Coordinates of N, CA and C and ligand atoms in Angstrom, one line a residue:
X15 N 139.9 99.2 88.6 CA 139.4 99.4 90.0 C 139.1 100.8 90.2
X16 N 137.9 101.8 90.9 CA 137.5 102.4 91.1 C 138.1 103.0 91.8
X17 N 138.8 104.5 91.6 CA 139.8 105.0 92.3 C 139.0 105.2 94.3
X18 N 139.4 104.7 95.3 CA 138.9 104.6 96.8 C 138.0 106.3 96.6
X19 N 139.4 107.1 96.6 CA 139.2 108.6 96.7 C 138.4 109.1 96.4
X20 N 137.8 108.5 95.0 CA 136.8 109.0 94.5 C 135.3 108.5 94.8
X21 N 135.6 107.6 95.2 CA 133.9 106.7 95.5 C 133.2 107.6 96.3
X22 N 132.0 108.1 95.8 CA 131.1 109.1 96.9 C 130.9 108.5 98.0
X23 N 130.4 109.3 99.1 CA 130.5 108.8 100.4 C 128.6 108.9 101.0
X24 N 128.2 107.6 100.6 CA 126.6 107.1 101.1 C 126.6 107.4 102.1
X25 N 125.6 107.6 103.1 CA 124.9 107.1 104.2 C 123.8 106.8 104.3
X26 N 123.5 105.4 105.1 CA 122.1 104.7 105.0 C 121.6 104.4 106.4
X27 N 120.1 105.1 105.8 CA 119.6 105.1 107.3 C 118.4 103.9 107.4
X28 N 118.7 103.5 108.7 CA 117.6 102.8 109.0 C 116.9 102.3 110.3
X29 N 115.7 101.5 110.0 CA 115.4 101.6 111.6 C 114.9 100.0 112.1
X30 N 115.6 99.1 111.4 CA 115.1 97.5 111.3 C 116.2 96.8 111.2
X31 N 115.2 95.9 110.3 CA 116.3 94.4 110.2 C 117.7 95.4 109.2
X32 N 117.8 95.9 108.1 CA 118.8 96.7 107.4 C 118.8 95.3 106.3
X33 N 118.2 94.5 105.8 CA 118.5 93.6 104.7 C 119.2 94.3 103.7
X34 N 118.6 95.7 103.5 CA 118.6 96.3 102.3 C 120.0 96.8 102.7
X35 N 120.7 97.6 103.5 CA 121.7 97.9 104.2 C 123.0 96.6 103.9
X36 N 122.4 95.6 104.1 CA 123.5 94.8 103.7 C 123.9 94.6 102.3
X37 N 122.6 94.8 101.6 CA 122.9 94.7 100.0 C 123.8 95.3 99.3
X38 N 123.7 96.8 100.4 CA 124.5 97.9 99.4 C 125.7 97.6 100.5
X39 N 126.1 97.5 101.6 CA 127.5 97.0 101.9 C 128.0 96.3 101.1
X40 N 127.8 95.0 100.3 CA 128.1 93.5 99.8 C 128.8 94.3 98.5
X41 N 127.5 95.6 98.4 CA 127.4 95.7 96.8 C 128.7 96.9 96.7
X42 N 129.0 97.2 97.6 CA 130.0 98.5 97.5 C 131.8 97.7 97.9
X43 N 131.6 96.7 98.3 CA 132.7 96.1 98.6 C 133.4 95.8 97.1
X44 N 133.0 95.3 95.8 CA 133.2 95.1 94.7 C 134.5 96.4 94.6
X45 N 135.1 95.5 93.9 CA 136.5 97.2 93.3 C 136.3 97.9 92.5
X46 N 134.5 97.7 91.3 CA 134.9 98.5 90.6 C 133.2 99.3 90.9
X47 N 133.3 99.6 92.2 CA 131.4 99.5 92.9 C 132.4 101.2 93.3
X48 N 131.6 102.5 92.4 CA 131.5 103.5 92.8 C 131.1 104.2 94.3
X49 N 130.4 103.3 94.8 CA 129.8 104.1 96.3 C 130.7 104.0 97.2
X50 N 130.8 104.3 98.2 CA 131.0 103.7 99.7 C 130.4 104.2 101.2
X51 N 129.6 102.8 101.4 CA 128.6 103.4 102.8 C 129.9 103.9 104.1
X52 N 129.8 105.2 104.3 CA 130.1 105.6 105.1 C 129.7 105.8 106.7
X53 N 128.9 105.6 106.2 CA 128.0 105.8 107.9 C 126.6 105.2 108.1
X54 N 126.3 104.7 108.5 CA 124.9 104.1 108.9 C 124.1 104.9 110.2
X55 N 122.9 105.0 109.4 CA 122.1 106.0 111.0 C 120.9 105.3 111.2
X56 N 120.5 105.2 112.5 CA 119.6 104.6 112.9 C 119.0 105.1 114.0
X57 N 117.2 105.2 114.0 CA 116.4 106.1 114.4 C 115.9 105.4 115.8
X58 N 116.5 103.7 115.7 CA 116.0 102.9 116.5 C 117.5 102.4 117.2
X59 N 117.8 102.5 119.0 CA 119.0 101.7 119.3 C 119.3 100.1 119.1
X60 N 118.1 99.5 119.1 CA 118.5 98.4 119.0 C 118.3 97.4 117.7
X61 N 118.0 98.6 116.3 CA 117.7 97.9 115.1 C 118.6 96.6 115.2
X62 N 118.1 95.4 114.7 CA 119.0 94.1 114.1 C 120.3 95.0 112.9
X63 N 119.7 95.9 112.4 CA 120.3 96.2 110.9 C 122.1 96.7 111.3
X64 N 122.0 97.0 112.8 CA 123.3 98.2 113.1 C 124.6 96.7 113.0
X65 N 124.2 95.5 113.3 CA 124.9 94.4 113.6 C 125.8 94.5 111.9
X66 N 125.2 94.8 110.9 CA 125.7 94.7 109.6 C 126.8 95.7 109.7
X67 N 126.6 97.3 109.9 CA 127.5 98.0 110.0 C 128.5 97.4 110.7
X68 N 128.2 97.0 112.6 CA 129.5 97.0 113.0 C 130.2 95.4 112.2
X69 N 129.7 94.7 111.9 CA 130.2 93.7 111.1 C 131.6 94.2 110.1
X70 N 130.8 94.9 109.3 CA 131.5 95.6 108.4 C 132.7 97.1 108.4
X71 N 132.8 97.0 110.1 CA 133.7 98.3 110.1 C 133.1 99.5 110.1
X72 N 131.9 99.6 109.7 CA 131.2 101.0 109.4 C 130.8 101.7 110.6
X73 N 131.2 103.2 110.6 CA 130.7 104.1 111.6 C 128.9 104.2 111.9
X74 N 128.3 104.0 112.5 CA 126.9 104.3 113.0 C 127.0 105.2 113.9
X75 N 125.2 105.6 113.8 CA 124.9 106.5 114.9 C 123.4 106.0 115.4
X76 N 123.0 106.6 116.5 CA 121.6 106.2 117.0 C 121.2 107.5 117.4
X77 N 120.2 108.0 116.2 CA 120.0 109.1 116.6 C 118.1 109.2 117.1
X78 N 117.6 108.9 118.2 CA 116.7 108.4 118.6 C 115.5 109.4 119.4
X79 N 115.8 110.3 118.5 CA 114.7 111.6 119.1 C 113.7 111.3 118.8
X80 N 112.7 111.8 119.7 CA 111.3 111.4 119.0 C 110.5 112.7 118.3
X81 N 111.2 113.9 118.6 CA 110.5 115.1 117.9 C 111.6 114.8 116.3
X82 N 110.4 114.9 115.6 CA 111.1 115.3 114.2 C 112.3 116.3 114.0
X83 N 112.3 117.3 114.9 CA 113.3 118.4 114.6 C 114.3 118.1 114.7
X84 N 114.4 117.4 116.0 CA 115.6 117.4 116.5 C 116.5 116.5 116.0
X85 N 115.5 115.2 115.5 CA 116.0 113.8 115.2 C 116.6 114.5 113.6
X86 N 116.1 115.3 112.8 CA 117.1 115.8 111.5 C 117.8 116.9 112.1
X87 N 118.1 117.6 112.4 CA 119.2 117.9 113.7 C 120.6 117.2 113.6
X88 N 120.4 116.2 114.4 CA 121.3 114.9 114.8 C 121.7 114.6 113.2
X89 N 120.5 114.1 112.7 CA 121.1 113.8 110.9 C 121.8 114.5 110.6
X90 N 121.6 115.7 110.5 CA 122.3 116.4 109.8 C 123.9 116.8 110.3
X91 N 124.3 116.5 111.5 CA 125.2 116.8 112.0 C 126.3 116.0 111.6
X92 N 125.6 114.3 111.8 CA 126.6 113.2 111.1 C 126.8 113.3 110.0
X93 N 125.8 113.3 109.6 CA 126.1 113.5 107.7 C 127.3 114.2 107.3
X94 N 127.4 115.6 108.1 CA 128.0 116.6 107.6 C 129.4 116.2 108.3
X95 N 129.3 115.9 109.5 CA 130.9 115.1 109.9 C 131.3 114.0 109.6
X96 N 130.6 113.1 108.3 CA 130.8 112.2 108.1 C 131.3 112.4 106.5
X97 N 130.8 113.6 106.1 CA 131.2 114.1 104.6 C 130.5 113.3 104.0
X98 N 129.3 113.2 104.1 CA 128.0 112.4 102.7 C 127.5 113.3 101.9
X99 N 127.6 112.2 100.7 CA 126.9 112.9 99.8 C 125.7 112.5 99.1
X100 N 125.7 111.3 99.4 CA 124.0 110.9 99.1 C 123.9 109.8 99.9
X101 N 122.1 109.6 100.3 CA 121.8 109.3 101.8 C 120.9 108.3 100.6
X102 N 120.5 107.2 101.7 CA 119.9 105.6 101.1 C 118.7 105.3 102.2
X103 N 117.7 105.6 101.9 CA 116.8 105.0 103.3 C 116.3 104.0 103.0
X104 N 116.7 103.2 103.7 CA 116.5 101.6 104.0 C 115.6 100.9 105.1
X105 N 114.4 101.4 104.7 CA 113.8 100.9 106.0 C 113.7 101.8 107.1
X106 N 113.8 103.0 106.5 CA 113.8 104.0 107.6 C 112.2 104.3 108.6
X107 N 111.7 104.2 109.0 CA 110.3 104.5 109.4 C 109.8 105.8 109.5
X108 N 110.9 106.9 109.6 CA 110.4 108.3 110.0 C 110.4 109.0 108.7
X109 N 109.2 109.9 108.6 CA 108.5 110.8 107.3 C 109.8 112.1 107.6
X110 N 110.1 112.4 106.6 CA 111.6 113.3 106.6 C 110.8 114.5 106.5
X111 N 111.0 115.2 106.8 CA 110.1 117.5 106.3 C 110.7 117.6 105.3
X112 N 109.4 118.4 104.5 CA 110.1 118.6 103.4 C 111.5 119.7 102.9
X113 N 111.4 120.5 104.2 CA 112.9 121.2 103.9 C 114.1 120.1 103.9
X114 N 114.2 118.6 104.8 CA 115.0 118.0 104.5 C 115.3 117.4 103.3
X115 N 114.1 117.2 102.8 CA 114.0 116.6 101.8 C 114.8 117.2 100.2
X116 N 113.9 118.4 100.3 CA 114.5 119.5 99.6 C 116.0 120.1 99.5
X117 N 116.6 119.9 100.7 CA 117.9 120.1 101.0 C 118.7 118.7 100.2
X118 N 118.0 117.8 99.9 CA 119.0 116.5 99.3 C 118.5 116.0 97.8
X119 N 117.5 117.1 97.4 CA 117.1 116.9 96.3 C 117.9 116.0 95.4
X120 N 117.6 114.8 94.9 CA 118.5 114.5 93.8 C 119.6 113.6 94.4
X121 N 119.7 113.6 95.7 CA 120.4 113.1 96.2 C 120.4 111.7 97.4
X122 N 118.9 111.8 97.5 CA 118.2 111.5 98.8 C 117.3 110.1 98.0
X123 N 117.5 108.7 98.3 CA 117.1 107.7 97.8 C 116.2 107.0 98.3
X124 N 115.1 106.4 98.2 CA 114.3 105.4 99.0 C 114.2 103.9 98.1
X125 N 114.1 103.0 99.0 CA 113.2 101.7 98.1 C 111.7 101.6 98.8
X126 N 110.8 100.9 98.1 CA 109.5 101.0 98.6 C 108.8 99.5 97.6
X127 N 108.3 98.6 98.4 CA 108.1 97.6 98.3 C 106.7 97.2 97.1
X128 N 106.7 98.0 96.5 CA 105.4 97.8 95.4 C 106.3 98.6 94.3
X129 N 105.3 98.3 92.7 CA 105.3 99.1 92.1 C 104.8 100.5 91.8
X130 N 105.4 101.3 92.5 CA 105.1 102.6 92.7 C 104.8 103.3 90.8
X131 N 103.6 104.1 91.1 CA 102.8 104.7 92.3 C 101.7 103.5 92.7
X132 N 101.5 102.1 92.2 CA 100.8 101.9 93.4 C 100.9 101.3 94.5
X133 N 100.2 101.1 95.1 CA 100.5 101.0 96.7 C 101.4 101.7 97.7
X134 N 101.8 102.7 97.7 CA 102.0 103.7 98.7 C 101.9 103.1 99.8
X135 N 102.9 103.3 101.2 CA 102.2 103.3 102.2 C 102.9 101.7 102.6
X136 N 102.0 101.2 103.9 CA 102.4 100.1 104.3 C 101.7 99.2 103.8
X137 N 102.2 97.5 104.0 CA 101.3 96.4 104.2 C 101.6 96.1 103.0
X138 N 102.1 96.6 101.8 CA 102.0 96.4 100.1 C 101.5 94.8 99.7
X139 N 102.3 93.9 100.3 CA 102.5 92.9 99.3 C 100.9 92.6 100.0
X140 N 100.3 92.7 101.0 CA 98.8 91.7 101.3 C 97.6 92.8 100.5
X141 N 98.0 94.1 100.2 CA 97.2 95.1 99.4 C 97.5 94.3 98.2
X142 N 98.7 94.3 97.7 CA 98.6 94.0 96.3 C 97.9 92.7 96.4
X143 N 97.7 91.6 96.9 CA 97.4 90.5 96.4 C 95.6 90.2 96.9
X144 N 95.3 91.3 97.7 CA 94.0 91.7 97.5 C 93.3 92.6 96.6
X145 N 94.5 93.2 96.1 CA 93.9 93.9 94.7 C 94.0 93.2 93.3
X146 N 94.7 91.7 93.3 CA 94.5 90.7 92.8 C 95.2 91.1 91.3
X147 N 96.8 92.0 91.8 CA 97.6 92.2 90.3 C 98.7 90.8 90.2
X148 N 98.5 90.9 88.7 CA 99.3 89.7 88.0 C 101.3 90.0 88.7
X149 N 101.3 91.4 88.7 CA 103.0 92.0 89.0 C 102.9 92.8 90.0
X150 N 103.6 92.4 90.6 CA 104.4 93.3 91.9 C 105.4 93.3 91.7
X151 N 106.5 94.2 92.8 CA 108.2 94.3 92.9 C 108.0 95.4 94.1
X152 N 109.5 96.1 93.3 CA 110.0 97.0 94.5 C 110.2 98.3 93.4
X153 N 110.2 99.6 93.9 CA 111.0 100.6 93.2 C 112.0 101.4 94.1
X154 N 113.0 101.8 93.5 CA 114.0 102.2 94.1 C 113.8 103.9 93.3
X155 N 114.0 105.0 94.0 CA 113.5 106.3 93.4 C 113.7 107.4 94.5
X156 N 114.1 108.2 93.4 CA 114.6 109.9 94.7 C 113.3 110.5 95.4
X157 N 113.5 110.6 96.6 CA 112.5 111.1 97.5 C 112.2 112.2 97.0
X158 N 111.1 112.3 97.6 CA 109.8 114.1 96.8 C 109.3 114.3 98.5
X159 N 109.0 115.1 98.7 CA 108.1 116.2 100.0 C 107.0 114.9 100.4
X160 N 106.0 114.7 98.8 CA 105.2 113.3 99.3 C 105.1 111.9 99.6
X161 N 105.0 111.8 100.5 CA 105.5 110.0 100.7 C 105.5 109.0 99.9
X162 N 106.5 108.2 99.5 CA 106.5 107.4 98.2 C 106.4 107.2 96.8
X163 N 106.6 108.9 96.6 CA 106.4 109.3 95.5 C 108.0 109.7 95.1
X164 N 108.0 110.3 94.0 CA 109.7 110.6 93.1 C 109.9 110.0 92.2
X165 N 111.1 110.9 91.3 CA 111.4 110.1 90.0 C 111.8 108.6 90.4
X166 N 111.1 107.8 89.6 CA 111.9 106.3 89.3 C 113.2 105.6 89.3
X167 N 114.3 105.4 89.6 CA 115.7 105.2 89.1 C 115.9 103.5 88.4
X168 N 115.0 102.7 89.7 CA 115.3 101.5 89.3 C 113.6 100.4 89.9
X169 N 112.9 99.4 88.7 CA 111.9 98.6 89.3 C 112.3 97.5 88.9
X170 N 111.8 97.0 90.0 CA 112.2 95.1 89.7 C 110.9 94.5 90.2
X171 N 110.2 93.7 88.8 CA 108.9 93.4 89.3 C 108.9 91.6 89.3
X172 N 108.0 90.8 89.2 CA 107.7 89.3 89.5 C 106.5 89.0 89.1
X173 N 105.8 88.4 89.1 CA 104.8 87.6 88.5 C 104.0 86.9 90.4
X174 N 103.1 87.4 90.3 CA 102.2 87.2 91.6 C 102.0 85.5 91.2
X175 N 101.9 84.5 92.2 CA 101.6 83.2 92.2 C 100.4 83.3 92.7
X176 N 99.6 82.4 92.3 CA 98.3 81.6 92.7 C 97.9 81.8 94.2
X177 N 99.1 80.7 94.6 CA 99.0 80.7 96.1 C 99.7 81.2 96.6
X178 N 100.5 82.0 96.6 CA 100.8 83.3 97.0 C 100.3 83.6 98.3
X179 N 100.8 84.0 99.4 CA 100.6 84.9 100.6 C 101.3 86.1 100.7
X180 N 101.0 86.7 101.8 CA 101.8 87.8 101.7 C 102.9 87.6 102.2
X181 N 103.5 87.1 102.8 CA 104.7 86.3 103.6 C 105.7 86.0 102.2
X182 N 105.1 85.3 101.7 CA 105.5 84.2 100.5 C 106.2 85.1 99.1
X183 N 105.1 86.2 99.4 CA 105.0 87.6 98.2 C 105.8 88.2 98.6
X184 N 106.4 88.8 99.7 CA 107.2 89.6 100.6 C 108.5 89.2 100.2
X185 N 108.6 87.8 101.0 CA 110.4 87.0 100.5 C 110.8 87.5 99.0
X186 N 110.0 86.9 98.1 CA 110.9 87.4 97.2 C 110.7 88.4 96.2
X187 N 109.8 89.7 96.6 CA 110.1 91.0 96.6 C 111.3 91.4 97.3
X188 N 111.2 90.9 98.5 CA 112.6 91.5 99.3 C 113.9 90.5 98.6
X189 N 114.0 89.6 98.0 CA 115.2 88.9 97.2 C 115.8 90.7 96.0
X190 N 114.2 90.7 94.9 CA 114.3 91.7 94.4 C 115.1 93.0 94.5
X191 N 114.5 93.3 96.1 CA 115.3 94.5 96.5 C 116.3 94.9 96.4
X192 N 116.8 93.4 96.6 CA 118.6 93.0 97.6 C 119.5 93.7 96.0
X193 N 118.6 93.5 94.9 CA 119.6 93.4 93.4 C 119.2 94.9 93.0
X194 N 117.9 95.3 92.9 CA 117.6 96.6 92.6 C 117.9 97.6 93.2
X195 N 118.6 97.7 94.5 CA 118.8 98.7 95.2 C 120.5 99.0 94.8
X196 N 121.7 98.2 94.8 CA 122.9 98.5 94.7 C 122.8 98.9 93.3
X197 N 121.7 98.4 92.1 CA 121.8 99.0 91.1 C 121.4 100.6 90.6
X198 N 120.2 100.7 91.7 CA 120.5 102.1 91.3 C 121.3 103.1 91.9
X199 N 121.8 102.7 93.4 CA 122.6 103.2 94.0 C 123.7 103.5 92.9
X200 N 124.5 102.5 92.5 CA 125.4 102.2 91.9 C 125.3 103.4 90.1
X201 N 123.9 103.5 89.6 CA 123.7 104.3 88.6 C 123.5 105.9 89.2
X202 N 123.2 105.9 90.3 CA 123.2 108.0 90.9 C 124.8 108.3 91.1
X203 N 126.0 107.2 91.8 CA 127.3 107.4 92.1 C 128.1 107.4 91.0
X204 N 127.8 106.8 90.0 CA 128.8 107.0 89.0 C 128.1 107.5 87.8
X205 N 127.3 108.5 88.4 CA 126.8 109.8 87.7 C 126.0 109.5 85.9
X206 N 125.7 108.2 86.2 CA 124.9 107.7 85.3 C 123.5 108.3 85.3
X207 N 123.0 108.4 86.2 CA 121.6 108.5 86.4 C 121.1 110.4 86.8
X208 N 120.5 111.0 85.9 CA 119.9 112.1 85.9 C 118.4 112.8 86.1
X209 N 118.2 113.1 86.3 CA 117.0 114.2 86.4 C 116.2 114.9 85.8
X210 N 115.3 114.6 84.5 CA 115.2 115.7 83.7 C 113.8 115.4 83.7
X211 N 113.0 116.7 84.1 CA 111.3 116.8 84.2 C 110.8 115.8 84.8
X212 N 111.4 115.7 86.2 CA 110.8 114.8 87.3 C 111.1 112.8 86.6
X213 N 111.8 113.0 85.7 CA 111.8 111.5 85.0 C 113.5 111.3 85.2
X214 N 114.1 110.2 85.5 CA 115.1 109.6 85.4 C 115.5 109.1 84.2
X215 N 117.0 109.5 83.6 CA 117.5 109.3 82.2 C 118.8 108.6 83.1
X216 N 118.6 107.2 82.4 CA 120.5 106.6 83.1 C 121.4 106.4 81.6
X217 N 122.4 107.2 81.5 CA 123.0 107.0 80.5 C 123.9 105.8 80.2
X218 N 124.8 105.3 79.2 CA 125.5 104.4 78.9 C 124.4 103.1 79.3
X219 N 125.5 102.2 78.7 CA 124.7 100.9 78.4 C 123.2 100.2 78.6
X220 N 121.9 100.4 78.1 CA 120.7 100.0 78.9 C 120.6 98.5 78.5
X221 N 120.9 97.8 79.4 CA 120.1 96.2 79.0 C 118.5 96.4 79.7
X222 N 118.0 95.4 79.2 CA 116.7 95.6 79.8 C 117.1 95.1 81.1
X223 N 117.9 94.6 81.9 CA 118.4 93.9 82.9 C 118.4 94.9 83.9
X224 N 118.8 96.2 83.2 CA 119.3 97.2 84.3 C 117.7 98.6 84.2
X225 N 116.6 98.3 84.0 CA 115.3 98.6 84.3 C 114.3 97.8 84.9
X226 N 114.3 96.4 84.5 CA 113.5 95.3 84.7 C 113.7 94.1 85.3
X227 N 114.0 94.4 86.3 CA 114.7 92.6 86.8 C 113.3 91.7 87.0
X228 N 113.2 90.6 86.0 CA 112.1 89.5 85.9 C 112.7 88.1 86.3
X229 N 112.7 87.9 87.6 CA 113.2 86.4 87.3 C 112.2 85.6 86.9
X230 N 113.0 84.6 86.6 CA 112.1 83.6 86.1 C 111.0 83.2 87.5
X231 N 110.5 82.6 87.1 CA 109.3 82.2 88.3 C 109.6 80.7 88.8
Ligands
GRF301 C1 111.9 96.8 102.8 O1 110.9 96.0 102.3 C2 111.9 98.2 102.1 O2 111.4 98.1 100.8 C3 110.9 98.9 103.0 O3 111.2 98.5 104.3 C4 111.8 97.2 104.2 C5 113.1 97.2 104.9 O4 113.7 96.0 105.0 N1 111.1 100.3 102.8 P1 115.2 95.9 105.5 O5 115.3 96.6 106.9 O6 116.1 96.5 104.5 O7 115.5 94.4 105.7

């Protein structure tokens, strides 16, 4: 079992449903699960996602400025009285500055619902299936200054169906998410996962399981 003491102390921000927020709760409750979400922040008061926190015991905040400054401001205050050391954006909606960004270099996580780099941005799964690719997924990857860009940690792709919608495409990209996200979480906390020339190196054991999640179709 993973010494409590030592489990680094996450915070995940968000401004929605929190699906992804629940994953890494479920996924941190495990005894031998390195993380532990410490605090949940959220840019919106009435996200669905905060219901998971108080579910689960966890401290939240509602930090709901609408000037950028102030609203990382507030971030930064919790964080720092909350003692975090790496932050999870889950659905967050707000574009971070790049001094914040920069301030968590290496430490500061996003998921993004395509295979990055393509599709950037919103809407992914009805772009991708108008751009008519065989694979889609999710990537999970340390934030950069540019939006949806950064090294790689973790992709989980699928096989586009025929009939396919975006609705249909979405569900289970977002199933994807729910697995790819505590896994890379789980590879930056127990110091598996590194940084070298903008590329991510995860040391110890690689199944292709823990780069490629393909389910079957
Ligand atoms: C997910 O699709 C995530 O990839 C994107 O926003 C969505 C958040 O969903 N960044 P949830 O709030 O985690 O359910």
């Amino acid at each position: 079992m993973a010494d409590l003491a030592a489990r680094r102390r996450v915070a995940v921000l968000i401004s929605g449903r929190g699906s992804n927020l629940r994953a890494l709760i479920e996924h941190c409750a495990a005894a031998d699960a390195s993380a532990e979400i410490a605090l949940v922040v959220s840019d919106q008061p009435n996200a669905p996602g905060l219901e998971h926190a108080r579910a689960a015991g966890i401290r939240f905040e509602i930090v709901d400025q609408s000037r950028r400054i102030e609203l990382e401001r507030y971030i930064k205050k919790s964080i720092q009285a909350s003692d975090i050391e790496i932050i999870c954006l889950a659905g967050f909606m707000r574009v971070l500055s790049a001094d914040f960004v920069e301030a968590w270099r290496d430490r500061l996580l996003n998921i993004h619902p395509s295979l990055l780099p393509a599709f950037r941005g919103l809407d992914t799964h009805r772009r991708a299936l108008e751009a008519g690719v065989r694979f889609h997924g999710c990537t999970v990857h340390f934030v950069r200054a540019e939006v949806d860009a950064g090294p790689i940690i973790v992709q989980g792709v699928l096989a586009v169906r025929p009939n396919d919608t975006p609705e249909t495409l979405g569900a289970r990209v977002l199933a994807l998410e729910h697995r790819c996200y505590p896994q890379a979480l789980e590879a930056v906390t127990s110091g598996r996962a590194r940084v070298v020339n903008e590329r991510v190196l995860i040391d110890g054991a690689m199944t292709p399981e823990t780069v490629l999640l393909n389910p079957a179709p």
